Coordinates of C-alpha atoms in Angstrom, one line a residue:
X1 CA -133.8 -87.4 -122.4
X2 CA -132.5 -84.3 -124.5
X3 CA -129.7 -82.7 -123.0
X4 CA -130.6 -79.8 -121.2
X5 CA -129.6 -76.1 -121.3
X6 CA -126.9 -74.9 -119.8
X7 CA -126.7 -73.4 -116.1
X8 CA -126.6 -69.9 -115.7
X9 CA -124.3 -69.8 -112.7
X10 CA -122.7 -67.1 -110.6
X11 CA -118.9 -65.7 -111.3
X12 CA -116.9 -67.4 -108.2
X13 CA -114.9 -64.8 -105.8
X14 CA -111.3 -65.0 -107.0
X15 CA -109.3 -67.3 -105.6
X16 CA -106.5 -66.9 -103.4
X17 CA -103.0 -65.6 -104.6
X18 CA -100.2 -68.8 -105.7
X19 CA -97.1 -69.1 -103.6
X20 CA -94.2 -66.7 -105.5
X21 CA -92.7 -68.8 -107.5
X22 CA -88.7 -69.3 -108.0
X23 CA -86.4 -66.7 -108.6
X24 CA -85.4 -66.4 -112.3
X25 CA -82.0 -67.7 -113.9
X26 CA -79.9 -64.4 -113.5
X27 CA -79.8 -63.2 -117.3
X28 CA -76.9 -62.3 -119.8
X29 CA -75.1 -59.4 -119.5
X30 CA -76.4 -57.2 -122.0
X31 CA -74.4 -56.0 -124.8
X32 CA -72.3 -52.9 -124.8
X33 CA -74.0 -49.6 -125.8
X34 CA -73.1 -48.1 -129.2
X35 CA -70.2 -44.8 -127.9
X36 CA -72.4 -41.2 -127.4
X37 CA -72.2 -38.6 -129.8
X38 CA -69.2 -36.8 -129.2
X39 CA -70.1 -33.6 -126.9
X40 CA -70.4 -30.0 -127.7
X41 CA -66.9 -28.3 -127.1
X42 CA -66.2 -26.8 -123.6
X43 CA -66.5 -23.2 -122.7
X44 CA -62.7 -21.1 -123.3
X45 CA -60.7 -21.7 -120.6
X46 CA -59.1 -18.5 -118.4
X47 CA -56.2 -17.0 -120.2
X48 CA -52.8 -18.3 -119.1
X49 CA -50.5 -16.5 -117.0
X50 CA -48.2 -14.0 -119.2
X51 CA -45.6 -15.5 -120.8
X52 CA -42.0 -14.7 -119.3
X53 CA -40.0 -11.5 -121.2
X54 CA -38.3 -12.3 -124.8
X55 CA -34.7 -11.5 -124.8
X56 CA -33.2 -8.6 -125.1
X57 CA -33.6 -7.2 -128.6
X58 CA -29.9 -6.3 -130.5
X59 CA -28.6 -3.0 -130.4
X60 CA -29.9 -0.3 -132.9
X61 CA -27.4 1.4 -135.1
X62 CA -26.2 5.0 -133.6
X63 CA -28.0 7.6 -134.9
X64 CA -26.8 10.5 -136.8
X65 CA -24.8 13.0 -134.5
X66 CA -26.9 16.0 -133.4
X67 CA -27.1 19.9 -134.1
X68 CA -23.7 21.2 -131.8
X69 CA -25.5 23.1 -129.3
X70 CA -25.1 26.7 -128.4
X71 CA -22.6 27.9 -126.8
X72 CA -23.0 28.5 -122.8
X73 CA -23.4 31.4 -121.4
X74 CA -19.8 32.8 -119.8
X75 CA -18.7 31.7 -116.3
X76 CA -18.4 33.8 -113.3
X77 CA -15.2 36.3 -113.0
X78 CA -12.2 34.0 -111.4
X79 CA -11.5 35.6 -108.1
X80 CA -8.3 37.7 -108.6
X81 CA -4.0 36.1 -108.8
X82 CA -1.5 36.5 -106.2
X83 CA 1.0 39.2 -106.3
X84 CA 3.6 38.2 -108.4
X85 CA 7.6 38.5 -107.6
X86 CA 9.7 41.0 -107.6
X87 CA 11.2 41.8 -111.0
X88 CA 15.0 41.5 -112.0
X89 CA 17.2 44.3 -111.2
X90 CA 17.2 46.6 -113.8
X91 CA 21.1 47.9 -115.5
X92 CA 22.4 50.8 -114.0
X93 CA 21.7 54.2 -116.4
X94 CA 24.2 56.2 -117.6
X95 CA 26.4 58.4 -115.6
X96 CA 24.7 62.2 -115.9
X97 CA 26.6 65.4 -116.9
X98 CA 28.5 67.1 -114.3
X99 CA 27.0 69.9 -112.6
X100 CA 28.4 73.4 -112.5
X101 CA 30.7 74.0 -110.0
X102 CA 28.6 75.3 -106.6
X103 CA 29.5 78.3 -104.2
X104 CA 32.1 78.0 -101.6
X105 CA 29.6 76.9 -98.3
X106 CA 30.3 78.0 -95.2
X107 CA 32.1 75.7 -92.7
X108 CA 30.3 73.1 -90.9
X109 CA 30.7 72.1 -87.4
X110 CA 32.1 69.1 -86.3
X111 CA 30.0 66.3 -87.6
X112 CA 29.3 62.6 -85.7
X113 CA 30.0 59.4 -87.8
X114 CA 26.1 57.9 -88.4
X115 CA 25.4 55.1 -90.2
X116 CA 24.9 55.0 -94.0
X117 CA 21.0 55.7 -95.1
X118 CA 20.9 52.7 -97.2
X119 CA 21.9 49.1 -96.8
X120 CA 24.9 48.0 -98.7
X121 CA 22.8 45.7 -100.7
X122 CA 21.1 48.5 -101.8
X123 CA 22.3 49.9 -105.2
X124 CA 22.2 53.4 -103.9
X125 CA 25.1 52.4 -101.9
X126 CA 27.1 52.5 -105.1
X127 CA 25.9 56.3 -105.8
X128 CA 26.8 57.2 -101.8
X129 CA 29.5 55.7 -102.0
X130 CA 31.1 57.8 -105.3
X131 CA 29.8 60.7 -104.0
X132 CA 31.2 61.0 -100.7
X133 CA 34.6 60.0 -102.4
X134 CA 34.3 63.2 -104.8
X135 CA 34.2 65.3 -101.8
X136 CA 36.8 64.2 -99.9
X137 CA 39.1 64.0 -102.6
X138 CA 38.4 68.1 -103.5
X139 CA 40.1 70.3 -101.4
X140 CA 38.3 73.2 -101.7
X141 CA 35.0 72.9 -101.1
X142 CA 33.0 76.0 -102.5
X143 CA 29.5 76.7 -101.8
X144 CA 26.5 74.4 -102.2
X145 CA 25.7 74.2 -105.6
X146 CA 22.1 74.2 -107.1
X147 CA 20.0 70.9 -107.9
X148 CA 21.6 69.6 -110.8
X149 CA 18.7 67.9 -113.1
X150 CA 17.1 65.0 -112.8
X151 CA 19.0 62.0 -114.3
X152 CA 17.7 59.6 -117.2
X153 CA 15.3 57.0 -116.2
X154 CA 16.6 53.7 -115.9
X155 CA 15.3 50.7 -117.9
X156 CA 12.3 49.4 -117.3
X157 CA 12.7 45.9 -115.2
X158 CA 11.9 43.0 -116.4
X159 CA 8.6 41.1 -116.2
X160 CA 7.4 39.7 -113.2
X161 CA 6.5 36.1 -112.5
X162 CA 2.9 35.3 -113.8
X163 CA 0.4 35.3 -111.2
X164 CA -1.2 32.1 -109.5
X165 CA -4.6 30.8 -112.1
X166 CA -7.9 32.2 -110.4
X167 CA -10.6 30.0 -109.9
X168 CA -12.5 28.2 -112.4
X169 CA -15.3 29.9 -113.6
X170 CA -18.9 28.0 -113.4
X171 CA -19.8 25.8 -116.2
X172 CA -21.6 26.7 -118.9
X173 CA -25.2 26.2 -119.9
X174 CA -26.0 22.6 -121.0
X175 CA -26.2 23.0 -125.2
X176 CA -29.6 21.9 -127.0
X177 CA -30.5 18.3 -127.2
X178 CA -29.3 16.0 -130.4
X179 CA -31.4 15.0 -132.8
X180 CA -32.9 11.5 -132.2
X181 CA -31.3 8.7 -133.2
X182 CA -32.8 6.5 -135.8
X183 CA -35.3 3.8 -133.8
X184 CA -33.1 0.3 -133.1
X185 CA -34.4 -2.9 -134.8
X186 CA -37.3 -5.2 -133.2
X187 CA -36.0 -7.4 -130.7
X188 CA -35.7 -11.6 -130.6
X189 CA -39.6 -12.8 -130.1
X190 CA -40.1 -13.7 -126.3
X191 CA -40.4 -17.0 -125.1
X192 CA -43.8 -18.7 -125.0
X193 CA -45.9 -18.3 -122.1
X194 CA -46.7 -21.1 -119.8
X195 CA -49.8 -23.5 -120.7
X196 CA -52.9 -22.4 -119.6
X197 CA -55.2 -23.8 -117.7
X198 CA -57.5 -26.3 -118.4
X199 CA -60.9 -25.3 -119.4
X200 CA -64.5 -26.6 -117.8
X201 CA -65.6 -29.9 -118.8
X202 CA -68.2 -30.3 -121.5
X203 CA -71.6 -31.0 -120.9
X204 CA -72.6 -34.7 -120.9
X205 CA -73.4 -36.3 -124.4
X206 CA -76.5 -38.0 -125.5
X207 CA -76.8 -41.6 -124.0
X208 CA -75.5 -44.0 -126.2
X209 CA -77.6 -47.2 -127.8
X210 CA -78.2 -50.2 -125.6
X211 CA -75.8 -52.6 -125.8
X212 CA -76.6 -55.9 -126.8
X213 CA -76.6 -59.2 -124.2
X214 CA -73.5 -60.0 -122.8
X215 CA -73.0 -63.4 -122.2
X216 CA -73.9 -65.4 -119.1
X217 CA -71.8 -64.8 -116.3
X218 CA -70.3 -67.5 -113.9
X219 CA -72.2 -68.9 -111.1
X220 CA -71.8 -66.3 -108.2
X221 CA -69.6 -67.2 -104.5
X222 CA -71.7 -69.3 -102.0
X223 CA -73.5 -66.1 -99.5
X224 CA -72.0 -65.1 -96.1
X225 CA -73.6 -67.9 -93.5
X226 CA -76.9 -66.3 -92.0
X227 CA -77.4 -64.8 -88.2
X228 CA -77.8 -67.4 -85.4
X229 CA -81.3 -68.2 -84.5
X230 CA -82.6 -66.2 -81.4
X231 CA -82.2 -68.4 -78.2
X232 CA -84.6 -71.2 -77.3
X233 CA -86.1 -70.9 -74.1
X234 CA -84.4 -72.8 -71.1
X235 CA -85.3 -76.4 -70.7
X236 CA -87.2 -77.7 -67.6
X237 CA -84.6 -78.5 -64.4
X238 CA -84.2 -82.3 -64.6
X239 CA -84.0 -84.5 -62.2
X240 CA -81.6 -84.8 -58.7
X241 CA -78.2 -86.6 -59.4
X242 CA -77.9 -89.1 -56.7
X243 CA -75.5 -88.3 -53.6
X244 CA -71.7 -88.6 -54.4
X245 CA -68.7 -90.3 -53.0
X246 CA -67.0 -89.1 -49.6
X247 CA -63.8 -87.4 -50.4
X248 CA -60.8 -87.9 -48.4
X249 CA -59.3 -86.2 -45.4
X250 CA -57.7 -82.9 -45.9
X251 CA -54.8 -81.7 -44.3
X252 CA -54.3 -78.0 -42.3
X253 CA -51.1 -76.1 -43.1
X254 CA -50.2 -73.1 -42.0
X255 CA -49.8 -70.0 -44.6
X256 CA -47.3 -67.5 -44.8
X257 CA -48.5 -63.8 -43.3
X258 CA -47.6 -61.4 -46.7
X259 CA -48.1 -57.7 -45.4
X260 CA -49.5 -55.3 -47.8
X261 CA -49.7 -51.4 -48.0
X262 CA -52.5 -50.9 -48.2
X263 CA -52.9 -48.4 -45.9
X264 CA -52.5 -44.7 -46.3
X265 CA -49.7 -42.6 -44.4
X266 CA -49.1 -38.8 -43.7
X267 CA -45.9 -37.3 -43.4
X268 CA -44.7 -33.6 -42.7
X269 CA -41.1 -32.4 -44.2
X270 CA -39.6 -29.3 -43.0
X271 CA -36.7 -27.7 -44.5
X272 CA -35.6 -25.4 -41.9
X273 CA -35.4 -22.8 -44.8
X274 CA -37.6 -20.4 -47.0
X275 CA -37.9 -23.1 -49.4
X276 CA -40.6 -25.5 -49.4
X277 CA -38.8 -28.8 -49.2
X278 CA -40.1 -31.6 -52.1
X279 CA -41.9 -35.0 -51.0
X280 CA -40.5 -38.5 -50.5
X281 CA -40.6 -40.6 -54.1
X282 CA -43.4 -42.2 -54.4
X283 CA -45.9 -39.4 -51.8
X284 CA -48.2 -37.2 -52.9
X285 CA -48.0 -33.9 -52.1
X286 CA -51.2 -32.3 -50.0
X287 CA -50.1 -28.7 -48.8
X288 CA -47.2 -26.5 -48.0
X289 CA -46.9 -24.2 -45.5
X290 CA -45.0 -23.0 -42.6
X291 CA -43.1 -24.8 -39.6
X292 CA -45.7 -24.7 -36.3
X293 CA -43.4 -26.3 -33.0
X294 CA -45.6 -25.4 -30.5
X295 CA -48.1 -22.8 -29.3
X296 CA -48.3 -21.4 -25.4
X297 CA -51.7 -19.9 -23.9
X298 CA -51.6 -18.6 -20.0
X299 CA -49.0 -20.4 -19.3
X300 CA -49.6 -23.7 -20.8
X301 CA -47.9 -25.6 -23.9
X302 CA -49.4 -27.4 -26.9
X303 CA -46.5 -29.1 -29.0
X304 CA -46.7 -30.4 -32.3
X305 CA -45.1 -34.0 -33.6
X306 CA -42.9 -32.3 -36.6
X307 CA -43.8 -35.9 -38.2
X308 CA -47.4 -35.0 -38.5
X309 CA -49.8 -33.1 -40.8
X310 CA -50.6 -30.4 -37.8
X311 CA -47.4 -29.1 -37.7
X312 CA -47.9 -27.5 -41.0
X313 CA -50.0 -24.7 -41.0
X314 CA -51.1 -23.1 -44.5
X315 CA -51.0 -19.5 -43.1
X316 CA -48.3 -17.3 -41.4
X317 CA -49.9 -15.7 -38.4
X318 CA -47.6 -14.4 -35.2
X319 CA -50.3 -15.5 -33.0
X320 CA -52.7 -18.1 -35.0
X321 CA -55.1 -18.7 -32.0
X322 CA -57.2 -16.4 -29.3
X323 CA -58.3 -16.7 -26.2
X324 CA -61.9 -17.1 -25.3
X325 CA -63.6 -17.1 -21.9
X326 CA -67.4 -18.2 -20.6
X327 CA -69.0 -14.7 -21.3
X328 CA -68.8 -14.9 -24.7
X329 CA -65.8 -12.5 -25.2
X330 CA -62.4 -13.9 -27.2
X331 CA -59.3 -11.9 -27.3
X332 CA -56.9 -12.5 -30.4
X333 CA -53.6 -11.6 -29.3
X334 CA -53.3 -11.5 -25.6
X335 CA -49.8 -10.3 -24.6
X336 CA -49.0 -13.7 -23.1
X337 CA -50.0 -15.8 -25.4
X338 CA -46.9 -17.3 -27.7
X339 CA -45.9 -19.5 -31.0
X340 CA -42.8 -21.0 -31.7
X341 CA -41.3 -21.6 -35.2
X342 CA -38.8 -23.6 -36.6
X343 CA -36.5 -21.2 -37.6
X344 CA -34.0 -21.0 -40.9
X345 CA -30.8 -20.2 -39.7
X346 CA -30.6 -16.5 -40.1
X347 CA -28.3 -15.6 -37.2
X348 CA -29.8 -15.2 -33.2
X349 CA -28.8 -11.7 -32.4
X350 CA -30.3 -11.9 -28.6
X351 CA -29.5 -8.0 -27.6
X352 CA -31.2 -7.0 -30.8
X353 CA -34.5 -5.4 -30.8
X354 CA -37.6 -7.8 -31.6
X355 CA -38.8 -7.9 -34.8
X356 CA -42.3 -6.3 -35.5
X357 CA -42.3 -6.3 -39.1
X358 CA -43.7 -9.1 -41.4
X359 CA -41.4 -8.6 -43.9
X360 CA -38.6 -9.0 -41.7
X361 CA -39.8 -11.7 -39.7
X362 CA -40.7 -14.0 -42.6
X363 CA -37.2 -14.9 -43.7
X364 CA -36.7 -16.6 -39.8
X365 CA -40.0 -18.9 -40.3
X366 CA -39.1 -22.7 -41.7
X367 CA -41.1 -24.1 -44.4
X368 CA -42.8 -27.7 -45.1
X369 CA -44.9 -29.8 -46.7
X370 CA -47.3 -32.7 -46.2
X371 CA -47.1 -35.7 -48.3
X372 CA -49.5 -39.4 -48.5
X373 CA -48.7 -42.3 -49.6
X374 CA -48.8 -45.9 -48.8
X375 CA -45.2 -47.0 -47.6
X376 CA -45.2 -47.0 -43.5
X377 CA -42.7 -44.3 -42.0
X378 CA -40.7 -45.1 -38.9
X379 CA -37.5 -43.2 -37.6
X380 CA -34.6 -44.9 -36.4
X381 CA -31.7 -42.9 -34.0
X382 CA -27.9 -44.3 -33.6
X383 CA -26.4 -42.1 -30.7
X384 CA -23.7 -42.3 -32.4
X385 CA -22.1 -39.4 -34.8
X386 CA -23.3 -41.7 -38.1
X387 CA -26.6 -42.0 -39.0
X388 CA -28.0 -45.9 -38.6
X389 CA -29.1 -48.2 -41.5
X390 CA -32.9 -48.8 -42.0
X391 CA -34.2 -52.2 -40.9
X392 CA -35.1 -54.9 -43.7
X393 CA -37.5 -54.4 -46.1
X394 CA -37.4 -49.8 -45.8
X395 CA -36.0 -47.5 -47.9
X396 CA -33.7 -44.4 -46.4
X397 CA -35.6 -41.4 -47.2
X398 CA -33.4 -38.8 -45.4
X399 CA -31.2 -38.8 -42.3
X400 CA -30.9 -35.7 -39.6
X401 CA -30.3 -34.5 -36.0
X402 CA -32.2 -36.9 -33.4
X403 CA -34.4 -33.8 -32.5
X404 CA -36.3 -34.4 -28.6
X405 CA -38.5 -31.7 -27.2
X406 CA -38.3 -27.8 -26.7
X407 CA -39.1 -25.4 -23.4
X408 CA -39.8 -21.8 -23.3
X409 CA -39.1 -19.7 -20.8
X410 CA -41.6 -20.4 -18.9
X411 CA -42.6 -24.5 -18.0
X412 CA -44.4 -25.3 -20.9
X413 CA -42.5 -27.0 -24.0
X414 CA -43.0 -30.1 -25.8
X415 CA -41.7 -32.9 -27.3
X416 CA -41.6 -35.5 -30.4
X417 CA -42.3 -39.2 -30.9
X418 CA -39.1 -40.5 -31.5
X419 CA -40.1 -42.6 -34.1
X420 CA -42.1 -40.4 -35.7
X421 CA -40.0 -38.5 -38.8
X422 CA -40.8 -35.0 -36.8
X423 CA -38.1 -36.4 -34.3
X424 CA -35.7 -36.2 -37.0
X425 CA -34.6 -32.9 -38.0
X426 CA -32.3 -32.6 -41.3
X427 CA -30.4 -29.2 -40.2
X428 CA -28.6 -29.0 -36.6
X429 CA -29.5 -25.1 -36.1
X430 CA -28.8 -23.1 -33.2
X431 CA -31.2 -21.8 -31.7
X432 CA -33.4 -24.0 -33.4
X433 CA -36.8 -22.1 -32.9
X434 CA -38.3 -18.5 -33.0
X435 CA -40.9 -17.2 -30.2
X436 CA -43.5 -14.7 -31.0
X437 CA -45.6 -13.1 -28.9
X438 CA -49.4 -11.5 -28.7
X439 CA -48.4 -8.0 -29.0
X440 CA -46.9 -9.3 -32.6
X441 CA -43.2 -8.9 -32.5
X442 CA -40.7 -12.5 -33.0
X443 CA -37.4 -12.5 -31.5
X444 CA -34.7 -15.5 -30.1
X445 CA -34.9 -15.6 -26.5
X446 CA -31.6 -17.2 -24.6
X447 CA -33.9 -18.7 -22.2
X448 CA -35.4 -20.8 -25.1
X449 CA -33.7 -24.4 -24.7
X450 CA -33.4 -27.3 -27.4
X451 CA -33.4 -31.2 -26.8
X452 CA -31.5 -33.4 -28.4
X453 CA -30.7 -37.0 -28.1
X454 CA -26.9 -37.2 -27.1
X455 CA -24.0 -39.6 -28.4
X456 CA -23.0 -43.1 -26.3
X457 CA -19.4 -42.5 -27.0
X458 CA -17.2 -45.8 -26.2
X459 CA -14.7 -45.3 -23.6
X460 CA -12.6 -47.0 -21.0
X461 CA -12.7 -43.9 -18.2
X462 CA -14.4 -44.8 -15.1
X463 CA -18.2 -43.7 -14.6
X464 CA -20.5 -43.2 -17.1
X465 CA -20.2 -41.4 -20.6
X466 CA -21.1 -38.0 -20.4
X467 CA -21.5 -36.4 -17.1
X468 CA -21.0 -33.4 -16.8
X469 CA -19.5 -33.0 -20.0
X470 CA -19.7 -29.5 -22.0
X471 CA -19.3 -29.2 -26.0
X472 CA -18.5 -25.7 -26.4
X473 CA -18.8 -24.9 -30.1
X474 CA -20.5 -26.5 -33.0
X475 CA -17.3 -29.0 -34.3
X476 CA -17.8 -30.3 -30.7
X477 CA -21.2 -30.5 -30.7
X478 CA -21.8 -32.4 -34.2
X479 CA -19.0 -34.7 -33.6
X480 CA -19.2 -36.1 -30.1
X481 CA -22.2 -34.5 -28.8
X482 CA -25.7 -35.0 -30.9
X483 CA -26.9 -38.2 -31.9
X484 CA -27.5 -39.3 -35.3
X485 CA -31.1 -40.6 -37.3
X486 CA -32.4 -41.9 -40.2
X487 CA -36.4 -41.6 -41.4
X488 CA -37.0 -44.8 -43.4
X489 CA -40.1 -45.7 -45.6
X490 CA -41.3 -49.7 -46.1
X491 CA -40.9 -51.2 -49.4
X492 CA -43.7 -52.2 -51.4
X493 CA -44.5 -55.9 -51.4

């Protein structure tokens, strides 16, 4: 038949989007740009810093000589010359006229030689001198005649040295100024002044063209190798192995015992003075403080091993306990209560008063300190006069006075673990402890006594060393009397 008309069908929904397709070759570079329009000029820069001072300009010629000034006004009157000198003598005058002859006098009595009026340097001495010749030679003396006239005046002498200059006068006013000179000529020009600094930069120019397409560029490096995957989840457990071989016999051997310090260990220093002694090496200081022997309440003793942390106490008290009873009631410082110290060797005066104040008792109380650390601490004693060596495997720490135990005057005392360090004492002091009592004063009391381990001294006497025997003085005492120590620490392993 005909062919029919065509379908009028509906648009289909668009269809899904394609996969992205490869990247792109990477293009040419492009080429370069044509170069920007050359920017506007930048703003002035600051002005430099002055330039240093030109040299001096020459010298201008010297002007014409000024108007002479007026004259000053005169100086002050000089204060008035020295007398001058004496004159030269003058020339005698001529002899004058004789004078008419003078009445006969009438006698004179019996006259006394006197001394001439005038000195014979004088040159009236010449005139005397004629005239009393004239009358002797006359021999008829006639009356006194009248005053004959007066004589011609000699010459005048002659001038006199000139007087000494008087003082200078005071100067005169200053005269008007000159005229000024004519002006000099202009100086060399100055050097130029340092560059100055740069001004701010230009605003950016207009971009330039594009440039055209560079060529292509080389293939690029391989990239860095990616993450790792994220774990896969564990397999499922697979199946028993079957049962293995029976091994061989083993054998038992013993192993060797390698102690460790592991442990931790306390030990007390004292220094027997007001300083506070320093730790062993290797310890770690915990506290200071003062030297505590042992305290005494009604009668009965509580000592303290010098080796241990107790006999340290932080605080100073004369009395660092009290007394308490069932009824609820405690007394600090009962009269017969009592601590004892290790003292500092300040001198026992025993028929001095007892000291009361705090001030003064402090300088008699011993000081220490309490150290940890991990080496064991043992003491070791000789009784002999040298200190021993420490066994294998310690360390000497220090070495001392083999130090026992201490009573008061009553029966309680105390004593130390002798191989404890507190049983070793650095300082042989006598007495070697102060006693202070509740109603707060501290004294040395001769009825305090000391302990010490004593010397085995070799010897080929019958009976046994050291009965009876008495070491008067301290040279005695230290070298055949007390007993010798040494505190030793174990080594690390």
């Amino acid at each position: 038949g005909a062919k029919g008309e065509p379908g009028v069908g509906i648009q289909g929904a668009p269809g899904a989007n394609g996969a992205p397709g490869q990247d792109g070759a990477k293009g040419e570079p492009g080429r370069d740009g044509r170069d920007g329009s050359p920017g506007e000029d930048g703003a002035e820069g600051p002005q430099g810093p002055a330039g240093a001072d030109g040299a001096k300009g020459a010298t201008g010629p010297t002007g014409p000589q000024g108007a002479t000034g007026a004259p000053g006004a005169d100086g002050a009157k000089g204060e008035p010359g020295q007398d001058g000198s004496d004159g030269a003598k003058g020339e005698r005058g001529p002899k004058g006229q004789k004078g008419e002859e003078g009445l006969v006098g009438v006698p004179g009595v019996d006259g006394k030689l006197v001394d001439p009026p005038v000195s014979p340097q004088d040159p009236v001495w010449d005139i005397w001198t004629e005239i009393i010749t004239e009358v002797v030679t006359t021999n008829n003396w006639g009356e006194k005649g009248e005053k004959g006239e007066q004589g011609l005046p000699g010459f005048d002498g002659s001038d006199g040295a000139p007087g000494a200059d008087g003082a200078d006068g005071a100067p005169g006013a200053d005269g008007a100024p000159g005229a000024d000179g004519q002006p000099g000529t202009d100086g060399l020009p100055g050097i130029d002044g340092a560059k100055g600094e740069t001004g701010p930069k230009g605003e950016r120019g207009a971009p330039g063209m594009d440039g055209s397409d560079g060529a292509k560029g080389a293939k690029g490096a391989p990239g860095q190798k990616g993450l790792a995957g994220i774990k896969g989840q564990k397999g499922e457990k697979g199946m028993s192995g079957e049962k293995g071989d029976k091994g061989n016999d083993g054998k038992c051997n013993i192993d060797d015992y390698s102690p460790c310090n592991c442990d931790t260990h306390v030990v007390t220093r004292h220094s027997q003075s007001v300083d506070t002694p320093d730790c062993p090496a290797e310890f770690t200081s915990l506290w200071s403080g003062y030297s505590l022997v042992f305290f005494e309440g009604n009668g009965y003793g509580l000592s303290q091993d010098l080796g241990d942390a107790g006999s340290c106490l932080e605080d100073f008290q004369l009395l660092p306990f009290m007394q308490c009873s069932a009824s609820d009631v405690c007394r600090h410082g009962v009269r017969t209560d009592k601590s004892f110290w290790l003292g500092t060797n300040q001198g026992a005066d025993f028929a001095s008063k007892p000291m009361n104040n705090i001030d003064e008792i402090l300088p008699h109380i011993s000081r220490c300190r309490v150290c940890m650390g991990t080496k064991y601490i043992i003491a070791r004693h000789s009784f002999k006069a040298t200190a021993p060596a420490c066994p294998a495997d310690f360390s000497e720490i220090w070495t001392g006075y083999s130090y026992v135990m201490v009573t008061s005057s009553s029966t309680s005392g105390g004593g130390q673990d002798l191989s404890s360090a507190g049983s070793c004492l650095e300082n042989f002091f006598l007495p070697t402890f102060i006693e202070c009592l509740g109603r707060g004063t501290c004294s040395y009391y001769i009825n305090n006594l000391d302990y010490w381990l004593a010397q085995n001294q070799e010897t080929n006497q019958p009976g046994m060393w050291g009965m009876g025997n008495v070491y008067s003085g301290l040279n005695d005492i230290l070298n055949q009397g007390v007993s010798r120590c040494v505190v030793c620490a174990r080594n690390s392993l």
